[in-house]
Amino acid sequence: MVLKEIHNVYLIGIGGIGMSALARYFLTKNKHVAGYDKTPSEITYGLSQLGASIHFEDDVKKIDKIFLDKKSTLVIYTPAVPKDLRELTFFQELGFKVYKRSEILGLITEKSYCFAVAGTHGKTTTTSILAHLLYECNIPFTAFLGGISENYNTNFILRGSEVTVVEADEFDRSFLSLKPDMACITSMDADHLDVYGEAEVLRDSFKAFALCLKPNGKLFVRNGLPLKGITYGIEDDSDYSIINIKIENGTYVFDVKTSKTVLERLRFNLPGRHNLSNALIALAMAVEYGCPPRQLVKALASFKGVKRRFTYHINTEDFILIDDYAHHPEEINAVYQAVREMYPKKKVLAIFQPHLYSRTRDFANDFARSLAQFDALLLLDIYPAREVPINGITSAWLLDKIGLANKQLVDKNELIDKIHESSAQIVITMGAGDISDEVKLIKKEFSIAS
């Protein structure tokens, strides 16, 4: 595949956060861009405004004839769509080589200096922080983000082509298509067992990713992971370590110890030790690349965050509404730790929408422990995404496992009434499904009330 010879790009699953960044990239290259997605969204609307042609029915008659020319058309799909999707099988039957998103990212990044951020948690925030640091240091780069950066209100940043910043996604072993110059691994917790089967197989894939580095490439690993590389951690003996942590008016203030020096009085506004860790590794990679430390210190303080990563929608003295993408037990633990550190005495109501039947089944006991930490819980039905139901795996089954007195299984249309009934001063919505649609309604109701 020679991307210069391509005139038309068709994306199956164009509304996905990773796919839409690719769509934006090809639109900047003046390609004809079109695609299918299951549902309309703010993302698909934004792409349409830029010139992409998008439809929402799995109907091959909706595909324009210009996209049926094999020589000039690139077809990309996300593994998140069903394998029997009609449009996907249509292109395959016509003899098209249909590419995964990660394969195209590999092609785009191979001739640039590539930063790749891997890990079961923290990829999107870390990638977004790194992109912001490079932006503020005037590095010519292109970034493909797995979330919407609050600083730039986009998941795609184009400021040059010498450097690329990408998330290295472990789902479906996608990250093995990349050849990074500098990479980090933030975590290797069990996940995607519907793909890997066992946690050890997942860990092996991260070890294989570490071998994808270009010659003389640098690998950063969170201290304690079973891989060799430049280590980073919090208040430990890592090569890069955060020390002297304080909280001043809701902002972390800390120093960073490196092998050569100590950077003093850094400020970072995102709550939670997990976010401190994300900030540290982004900073370490930028330092190793050669960015001026003083500029990096200033840049880190101006990072605003990523949408749906501990995002405040209401923040008053009497009522706080936070939304987070957390959909794995360890991510829920991180959210809990962050809210407890910032608000140690306030009551917290968690609203959680499980994502995937298989993930709910595989981590049920861990979900039960993580959700039981909150003062109260409203549990929604499982969001199926790409899956069909699994017999016996329901939110009611999960609820029974949660050792919390104040817990309920609720429908979405009950949420606002249940929040009104609650005495909690903080409400946190969590999940990777469509719970974000409910957040808009909750925000509207309680912005008026508060």
mmCIF file of N, CA, C and O in Angstrom, residues 27-102:
data_model
loop_
_atom_site.group_PDB
_atom_site.id
_atom_site.type_symbol
_atom_site.label_atom_id
_atom_site.label_comp_id
_atom_site.label_asym_id
_atom_site.label_seq_id
_atom_site.Cartn_x
_atom_site.Cartn_y
_atom_site.Cartn_z
ATOM 1 N N LEU A 27 -8.609 13.680 5.421
ATOM 2 C CA LEU A 27 -9.269 14.898 4.940
ATOM 3 C C LEU A 27 -8.259 16.037 4.776
ATOM 4 O O LEU A 27 -8.354 16.826 3.838
ATOM 5 N N THR A 28 -7.275 16.104 5.681
ATOM 6 C CA THR A 28 -6.240 17.150 5.543
ATOM 7 C C THR A 28 -5.353 16.899 4.328
ATOM 8 O O THR A 28 -4.697 17.815 3.838
ATOM 9 N N LYS A 29 -5.329 15.642 3.856
ATOM 10 C CA LYS A 29 -4.548 15.287 2.669
ATOM 11 C C LYS A 29 -5.369 15.404 1.384
ATOM 12 O O LYS A 29 -4.957 14.958 0.316
ATOM 13 N N ASN A 30 -6.571 16.002 1.515
ATOM 14 C CA ASN A 30 -7.475 16.235 0.378
ATOM 15 C C ASN A 30 -7.930 14.950 -0.311
ATOM 16 O O ASN A 30 -8.123 14.915 -1.537
ATOM 17 N N LYS A 31 -8.098 13.885 0.458
ATOM 18 C CA LYS A 31 -8.663 12.643 -0.075
ATOM 19 C C LYS A 31 -10.196 12.703 0.003
ATOM 20 O O LYS A 31 -10.760 13.426 0.835
ATOM 21 N N HIS A 32 -10.851 11.921 -0.849
ATOM 22 C CA HIS A 32 -12.297 11.727 -0.701
ATOM 23 C C HIS A 32 -12.509 10.751 0.451
ATOM 24 O O HIS A 32 -12.023 9.617 0.392
ATOM 25 N N VAL A 33 -13.205 11.168 1.478
ATOM 26 C CA VAL A 33 -13.391 10.338 2.674
ATOM 27 C C VAL A 33 -14.870 10.064 2.890
ATOM 28 O O VAL A 33 -15.709 10.978 2.839
ATOM 29 N N ALA A 34 -15.191 8.788 3.105
ATOM 30 C CA ALA A 34 -16.568 8.388 3.400
ATOM 31 C C ALA A 34 -16.533 7.204 4.352
ATOM 32 O O ALA A 34 -15.462 6.632 4.616
ATOM 33 N N GLY A 35 -17.702 6.836 4.850
ATOM 34 C CA GLY A 35 -17.716 5.684 5.740
ATOM 35 C C GLY A 35 -19.077 5.389 6.331
ATOM 36 O O GLY A 35 -20.055 6.123 6.147
ATOM 37 N N TYR A 36 -19.097 4.292 7.058
ATOM 38 C CA TYR A 36 -20.301 3.812 7.761
ATOM 39 C C TYR A 36 -20.062 3.843 9.258
ATOM 40 O O TYR A 36 -18.946 3.576 9.732
ATOM 41 N N ASP A 37 -21.094 4.167 10.005
ATOM 42 C CA ASP A 37 -21.078 3.946 11.443
ATOM 43 C C ASP A 37 -22.485 3.585 11.896
ATOM 44 O O ASP A 37 -23.473 3.870 11.215
ATOM 45 N N LYS A 38 -22.541 2.966 13.055
ATOM 46 C CA LYS A 38 -23.810 2.450 13.570
ATOM 47 C C LYS A 38 -24.761 3.573 13.966
ATOM 48 O O LYS A 38 -25.963 3.504 13.740
ATOM 49 N N THR A 39 -24.212 4.629 14.599
ATOM 50 C CA THR A 39 -25.067 5.697 15.104
ATOM 51 C C THR A 39 -24.439 7.071 14.854
ATOM 52 O O THR A 39 -23.221 7.221 14.918
ATOM 53 N N PRO A 40 -25.282 8.089 14.625
ATOM 54 C CA PRO A 40 -24.767 9.456 14.509
ATOM 55 C C PRO A 40 -24.225 9.927 15.863
ATOM 56 O O PRO A 40 -24.663 9.458 16.914
ATOM 57 N N SER A 41 -23.274 10.856 15.831
ATOM 58 C CA SER A 41 -22.680 11.369 17.063
ATOM 59 C C SER A 41 -22.070 12.734 16.771
ATOM 60 O O SER A 41 -22.027 13.185 15.618
ATOM 61 N N GLU A 42 -21.584 13.385 17.816
ATOM 62 C CA GLU A 42 -20.882 14.652 17.622
ATOM 63 C C GLU A 42 -19.653 14.457 16.731
ATOM 64 O O GLU A 42 -19.296 15.326 15.939
ATOM 65 N N ILE A 43 -19.025 13.283 16.872
ATOM 66 C CA ILE A 43 -17.841 13.000 16.062
ATOM 67 C C ILE A 43 -18.196 12.896 14.586
ATOM 68 O O ILE A 43 -17.543 13.498 13.724
ATOM 69 N N THR A 44 -19.249 12.139 14.258
ATOM 70 C CA THR A 44 -19.632 11.995 12.841
ATOM 71 C C THR A 44 -20.128 13.330 12.272
ATOM 72 O O THR A 44 -19.871 13.653 11.112
ATOM 73 N N TYR A 45 -20.807 14.112 13.111
ATOM 74 C CA TYR A 45 -21.260 15.432 12.654
ATOM 75 C C TYR A 45 -20.051 16.304 12.299
ATOM 76 O O TYR A 45 -20.028 16.978 11.259
ATOM 77 N N GLY A 46 -19.024 16.276 13.167
ATOM 78 C CA GLY A 46 -17.816 17.053 12.916
ATOM 79 C C GLY A 46 -17.116 16.637 11.628
ATOM 80 O O GLY A 46 -16.636 17.486 10.864
ATOM 81 N N LEU A 47 -17.065 15.320 11.373
ATOM 82 C CA LEU A 47 -16.450 14.833 10.142
ATOM 83 C C LEU A 47 -17.251 15.257 8.911
ATOM 84 O O LEU A 47 -16.674 15.628 7.877
ATOM 85 N N SER A 48 -18.569 15.212 9.026
ATOM 86 C CA SER A 48 -19.426 15.641 7.908
ATOM 87 C C SER A 48 -19.191 17.108 7.581
ATOM 88 O O SER A 48 -19.153 17.503 6.406
ATOM 89 N N GLN A 49 -19.004 17.920 8.628
ATOM 90 C CA GLN A 49 -18.749 19.348 8.423
ATOM 91 C C GLN A 49 -17.429 19.577 7.683
ATOM 92 O O GLN A 49 -17.278 20.577 6.978
ATOM 93 N N LEU A 50 -16.489 18.637 7.840
ATOM 94 C CA LEU A 50 -15.187 18.750 7.163
ATOM 95 C C LEU A 50 -15.215 18.177 5.741
ATOM 96 O O LEU A 50 -14.227 18.285 5.020
ATOM 97 N N GLY A 51 -16.336 17.526 5.367
ATOM 98 C CA GLY A 51 -16.462 17.028 3.999
ATOM 99 C C GLY A 51 -16.596 15.530 3.852
ATOM 100 O O GLY A 51 -16.711 15.022 2.721
ATOM 101 N N ALA A 52 -16.600 14.785 4.953
ATOM 102 C CA ALA A 52 -16.770 13.327 4.858
ATOM 103 C C ALA A 52 -18.233 12.991 4.597
ATOM 104 O O ALA A 52 -19.136 13.652 5.113
ATOM 105 N N SER A 53 -18.445 11.948 3.799
ATOM 106 C CA SER A 53 -19.796 11.467 3.522
ATOM 107 C C SER A 53 -20.054 10.227 4.379
ATOM 108 O O SER A 53 -19.359 9.225 4.236
ATOM 109 N N ILE A 54 -21.035 10.307 5.273
ATOM 110 C CA ILE A 54 -21.248 9.234 6.257
ATOM 111 C C ILE A 54 -22.707 8.796 6.240
ATOM 112 O O ILE A 54 -23.624 9.622 6.170
ATOM 113 N N HIS A 55 -22.910 7.473 6.302
ATOM 114 C CA HIS A 55 -24.266 6.950 6.459
ATOM 115 C C HIS A 55 -24.303 5.969 7.628
ATOM 116 O O HIS A 55 -23.260 5.508 8.101
ATOM 117 N N PHE A 56 -25.531 5.643 8.075
ATOM 118 C CA PHE A 56 -25.687 4.894 9.324
ATOM 119 C C PHE A 56 -26.504 3.609 9.154
ATOM 120 O O PHE A 56 -26.938 3.018 10.128
ATOM 121 N N GLU A 57 -26.669 3.187 7.896
ATOM 122 C CA GLU A 57 -27.302 1.893 7.633
ATOM 123 C C GLU A 57 -26.253 0.989 6.991
ATOM 124 O O GLU A 57 -25.497 1.424 6.126
ATOM 125 N N ASP A 58 -26.217 -0.273 7.428
ATOM 126 C CA ASP A 58 -25.274 -1.242 6.851
ATOM 127 C C ASP A 58 -25.813 -1.661 5.486
ATOM 128 O O ASP A 58 -26.387 -2.735 5.321
ATOM 129 N N ASP A 59 -25.615 -0.803 4.498
ATOM 130 C CA ASP A 59 -26.252 -0.966 3.194
ATOM 131 C C ASP A 59 -25.235 -0.637 2.100
ATOM 132 O O ASP A 59 -24.811 0.511 1.942
ATOM 133 N N VAL A 60 -24.850 -1.650 1.336
ATOM 134 C CA VAL A 60 -23.812 -1.451 0.312
ATOM 135 C C VAL A 60 -24.272 -0.500 -0.788
ATOM 136 O O VAL A 60 -23.434 0.095 -1.488
ATOM 137 N N LYS A 61 -25.575 -0.314 -0.945
ATOM 138 C CA LYS A 61 -26.074 0.620 -1.956
ATOM 139 C C LYS A 61 -25.739 2.068 -1.599
ATOM 140 O O LYS A 61 -25.783 2.957 -2.461
ATOM 141 N N LYS A 62 -25.401 2.303 -0.340
ATOM 142 C CA LYS A 62 -25.058 3.659 0.106
ATOM 143 C C LYS A 62 -23.605 4.018 -0.208
ATOM 144 O O LYS A 62 -23.178 5.154 -0.012
ATOM 145 N N ILE A 63 -22.830 3.039 -0.673
ATOM 146 C CA ILE A 63 -21.403 3.275 -0.952
ATOM 147 C C ILE A 63 -21.259 3.870 -2.357
ATOM 148 O O ILE A 63 -21.665 3.260 -3.343
ATOM 149 N N ASP A 64 -20.683 5.058 -2.447
ATOM 150 C CA ASP A 64 -20.505 5.726 -3.737
ATOM 151 C C ASP A 64 -19.567 4.907 -4.627
ATOM 152 O O ASP A 64 -18.607 4.299 -4.152
ATOM 153 N N LYS A 65 -19.839 4.912 -5.935
ATOM 154 C CA LYS A 65 -19.075 4.091 -6.885
ATOM 155 C C LYS A 65 -17.591 4.441 -6.927
ATOM 156 O O LYS A 65 -16.761 3.592 -7.278
ATOM 157 N N ILE A 66 -17.228 5.676 -6.580
ATOM 158 C CA ILE A 66 -15.798 6.033 -6.646
ATOM 159 C C ILE A 66 -14.975 5.209 -5.650
ATOM 160 O O ILE A 66 -13.759 5.057 -5.825
ATOM 161 N N PHE A 67 -15.626 4.657 -4.619
ATOM 162 C CA PHE A 67 -14.915 3.872 -3.607
ATOM 163 C C PHE A 67 -14.799 2.391 -3.991
ATOM 164 O O PHE A 67 -14.311 1.585 -3.203
ATOM 165 N N LEU A 68 -15.247 2.055 -5.208
ATOM 166 C CA LEU A 68 -15.171 0.661 -5.656
ATOM 167 C C LEU A 68 -13.974 0.409 -6.576
ATOM 168 O O LEU A 68 -13.794 -0.696 -7.084
ATOM 169 N N ASP A 69 -13.141 1.454 -6.772
ATOM 170 C CA ASP A 69 -11.929 1.326 -7.593
ATOM 171 C C ASP A 69 -10.774 0.869 -6.694
ATOM 172 O O ASP A 69 -10.300 1.619 -5.833
ATOM 173 N N LYS A 70 -10.326 -0.376 -6.901
ATOM 174 C CA LYS A 70 -9.299 -0.957 -6.010
ATOM 175 C C LYS A 70 -7.980 -0.200 -6.058
ATOM 176 O O LYS A 70 -7.264 -0.117 -5.049
ATOM 177 N N LYS A 71 -7.627 0.343 -7.224
ATOM 178 C CA LYS A 71 -6.321 0.988 -7.361
ATOM 179 C C LYS A 71 -6.235 2.304 -6.591
ATOM 180 O O LYS A 71 -5.163 2.691 -6.125
ATOM 181 N N SER A 72 -7.350 3.005 -6.482
ATOM 182 C CA SER A 72 -7.302 4.346 -5.890
ATOM 183 C C SER A 72 -8.003 4.445 -4.539
ATOM 184 O O SER A 72 -8.083 5.519 -3.962
ATOM 185 N N THR A 73 -8.506 3.310 -4.030
ATOM 186 C CA THR A 73 -9.299 3.344 -2.798
ATOM 187 C C THR A 73 -8.637 2.527 -1.688
ATOM 188 O O THR A 73 -8.188 1.395 -1.912
ATOM 189 N N LEU A 74 -8.609 3.110 -0.520
ATOM 190 C CA LEU A 74 -8.141 2.435 0.696
ATOM 191 C C LEU A 74 -9.361 2.180 1.577
ATOM 192 O O LEU A 74 -10.120 3.107 1.875
ATOM 193 N N VAL A 75 -9.549 0.926 1.991
ATOM 194 C CA VAL A 75 -10.659 0.569 2.879
ATOM 195 C C VAL A 75 -10.080 0.180 4.240
ATOM 196 O O VAL A 75 -9.210 -0.681 4.334
ATOM 197 N N ILE A 76 -10.559 0.850 5.266
ATOM 198 C CA ILE A 76 -10.064 0.629 6.634
ATOM 199 C C ILE A 76 -11.242 0.227 7.505
ATOM 200 O O ILE A 76 -12.342 0.770 7.369
ATOM 201 N N TYR A 77 -11.001 -0.718 8.413
ATOM 202 C CA TYR A 77 -12.072 -1.105 9.352
ATOM 203 C C TYR A 77 -11.513 -1.179 10.765
ATOM 204 O O TYR A 77 -10.308 -1.300 10.974
ATOM 205 N N THR A 78 -12.400 -1.060 11.724
ATOM 206 C CA THR A 78 -12.022 -1.252 13.103
ATOM 207 C C THR A 78 -12.467 -2.646 13.549
ATOM 208 O O THR A 78 -13.589 -3.067 13.218
ATOM 209 N N PRO A 79 -11.636 -3.376 14.282
ATOM 210 C CA PRO A 79 -12.034 -4.697 14.775
ATOM 211 C C PRO A 79 -13.239 -4.654 15.715
ATOM 212 O O PRO A 79 -13.788 -5.696 16.066
ATOM 213 N N ALA A 80 -13.665 -3.444 16.095
ATOM 214 C CA ALA A 80 -14.844 -3.321 16.965
ATOM 215 C C ALA A 80 -16.144 -3.607 16.210
ATOM 216 O O ALA A 80 -17.181 -3.829 16.837
ATOM 217 N N VAL A 81 -16.122 -3.603 14.856
ATOM 218 C CA VAL A 81 -17.352 -3.908 14.112
ATOM 219 C C VAL A 81 -17.475 -5.420 13.946
ATOM 220 O O VAL A 81 -16.481 -6.139 13.914
ATOM 221 N N PRO A 82 -18.707 -5.934 13.846
ATOM 222 C CA PRO A 82 -18.892 -7.383 13.670
ATOM 223 C C PRO A 82 -18.230 -7.885 12.384
ATOM 224 O O PRO A 82 -18.226 -7.199 11.363
ATOM 225 N N LYS A 83 -17.691 -9.094 12.428
ATOM 226 C CA LYS A 83 -17.005 -9.653 11.266
ATOM 227 C C LYS A 83 -17.963 -9.956 10.118
ATOM 228 O O LYS A 83 -17.540 -10.042 8.963
ATOM 229 N N ASP A 84 -19.260 -10.104 10.440
ATOM 230 C CA ASP A 84 -20.234 -10.391 9.382
ATOM 231 C C ASP A 84 -20.978 -9.139 8.920
ATOM 232 O O ASP A 84 -22.001 -9.228 8.235
ATOM 233 N N LEU A 85 -20.483 -7.966 9.285
ATOM 234 C CA LEU A 85 -21.099 -6.723 8.814
ATOM 235 C C LEU A 85 -21.119 -6.729 7.292
ATOM 236 O O LEU A 85 -20.113 -7.027 6.648
ATOM 237 N N ARG A 86 -22.243 -6.405 6.712
ATOM 238 C CA ARG A 86 -22.414 -6.553 5.264
ATOM 239 C C ARG A 86 -21.410 -5.713 4.469
ATOM 240 O O ARG A 86 -20.835 -6.178 3.487
ATOM 241 N N GLU A 87 -21.183 -4.494 4.888
ATOM 242 C CA GLU A 87 -20.253 -3.643 4.134
ATOM 243 C C GLU A 87 -18.829 -4.187 4.196
ATOM 244 O O GLU A 87 -18.086 -4.102 3.215
ATOM 245 N N LEU A 88 -18.450 -4.740 5.329
ATOM 246 C CA LEU A 88 -17.111 -5.323 5.458
ATOM 247 C C LEU A 88 -16.964 -6.527 4.535
ATOM 248 O O LEU A 88 -15.987 -6.626 3.773
ATOM 249 N N THR A 89 -17.925 -7.439 4.567
ATOM 250 C CA THR A 89 -17.835 -8.633 3.716
ATOM 251 C C THR A 89 -17.971 -8.266 2.232
ATOM 252 O O THR A 89 -17.386 -8.922 1.370
ATOM 253 N N PHE A 90 -18.694 -7.195 1.941
ATOM 254 C CA PHE A 90 -18.862 -6.728 0.560
ATOM 255 C C PHE A 90 -17.508 -6.377 -0.052
ATOM 256 O O PHE A 90 -17.161 -6.835 -1.149
ATOM 257 N N PHE A 91 -16.718 -5.580 0.647
ATOM 258 C CA PHE A 91 -15.395 -5.205 0.131
ATOM 259 C C PHE A 91 -14.473 -6.421 0.045
ATOM 260 O O PHE A 91 -13.690 -6.559 -0.903
ATOM 261 N N GLN A 92 -14.562 -7.301 1.032
ATOM 262 C CA GLN A 92 -13.727 -8.508 1.007
ATOM 263 C C GLN A 92 -14.082 -9.389 -0.194
ATOM 264 O O GLN A 92 -13.191 -9.915 -0.878
ATOM 265 N N GLU A 93 -15.372 -9.516 -0.486
ATOM 266 C CA GLU A 93 -15.805 -10.339 -1.622
ATOM 267 C C GLU A 93 -15.410 -9.723 -2.959
ATOM 268 O O GLU A 93 -15.202 -10.438 -3.954
ATOM 269 N N LEU A 94 -15.278 -8.397 -2.988
ATOM 270 C CA LEU A 94 -14.838 -7.735 -4.217
ATOM 271 C C LEU A 94 -13.330 -7.859 -4.432
ATOM 272 O O LEU A 94 -12.804 -7.432 -5.458
ATOM 273 N N GLY A 95 -12.630 -8.423 -3.441
ATOM 274 C CA GLY A 95 -11.196 -8.641 -3.564
ATOM 275 C C GLY A 95 -10.344 -7.515 -3.019
ATOM 276 O O GLY A 95 -9.132 -7.463 -3.273
ATOM 277 N N PHE A 96 -10.967 -6.591 -2.255
ATOM 278 C CA PHE A 96 -10.189 -5.519 -1.632
ATOM 279 C C PHE A 96 -9.338 -6.076 -0.505
ATOM 280 O O PHE A 96 -9.744 -6.986 0.210
ATOM 281 N N LYS A 97 -8.129 -5.532 -0.350
ATOM 282 C CA LYS A 97 -7.358 -5.760 0.865
ATOM 283 C C LYS A 97 -7.899 -4.752 1.876
ATOM 284 O O LYS A 97 -7.761 -3.548 1.705
ATOM 285 N N VAL A 98 -8.572 -5.256 2.907
ATOM 286 C CA VAL A 98 -9.181 -4.380 3.909
ATOM 287 C C VAL A 98 -8.220 -4.275 5.087
ATOM 288 O O VAL A 98 -7.815 -5.292 5.663
ATOM 289 N N TYR A 99 -7.844 -3.041 5.434
ATOM 290 C CA TYR A 99 -6.805 -2.825 6.441
ATOM 291 C C TYR A 99 -7.397 -2.478 7.797
ATOM 292 O O TYR A 99 -8.396 -1.754 7.889
ATOM 293 N N LYS A 100 -6.741 -2.972 8.849
ATOM 294 C CA LYS A 100 -7.066 -2.520 10.204
ATOM 295 C C LYS A 100 -6.543 -1.100 10.382
ATOM 296 O O LYS A 100 -5.544 -0.705 9.767
ATOM 297 N N ARG A 101 -7.195 -0.378 11.270
ATOM 298 C CA ARG A 101 -6.754 0.977 11.600
ATOM 299 C C ARG A 101 -5.273 1.000 11.985
ATOM 300 O O ARG A 101 -4.504 1.860 11.560
ATOM 301 N N SER A 102 -4.858 0.021 12.786
ATOM 302 C CA SER A 102 -3.482 0.009 13.290
ATOM 303 C C SER A 102 -2.468 -0.190 12.164
ATOM 304 O O SER A 102 -1.354 0.341 12.219
#
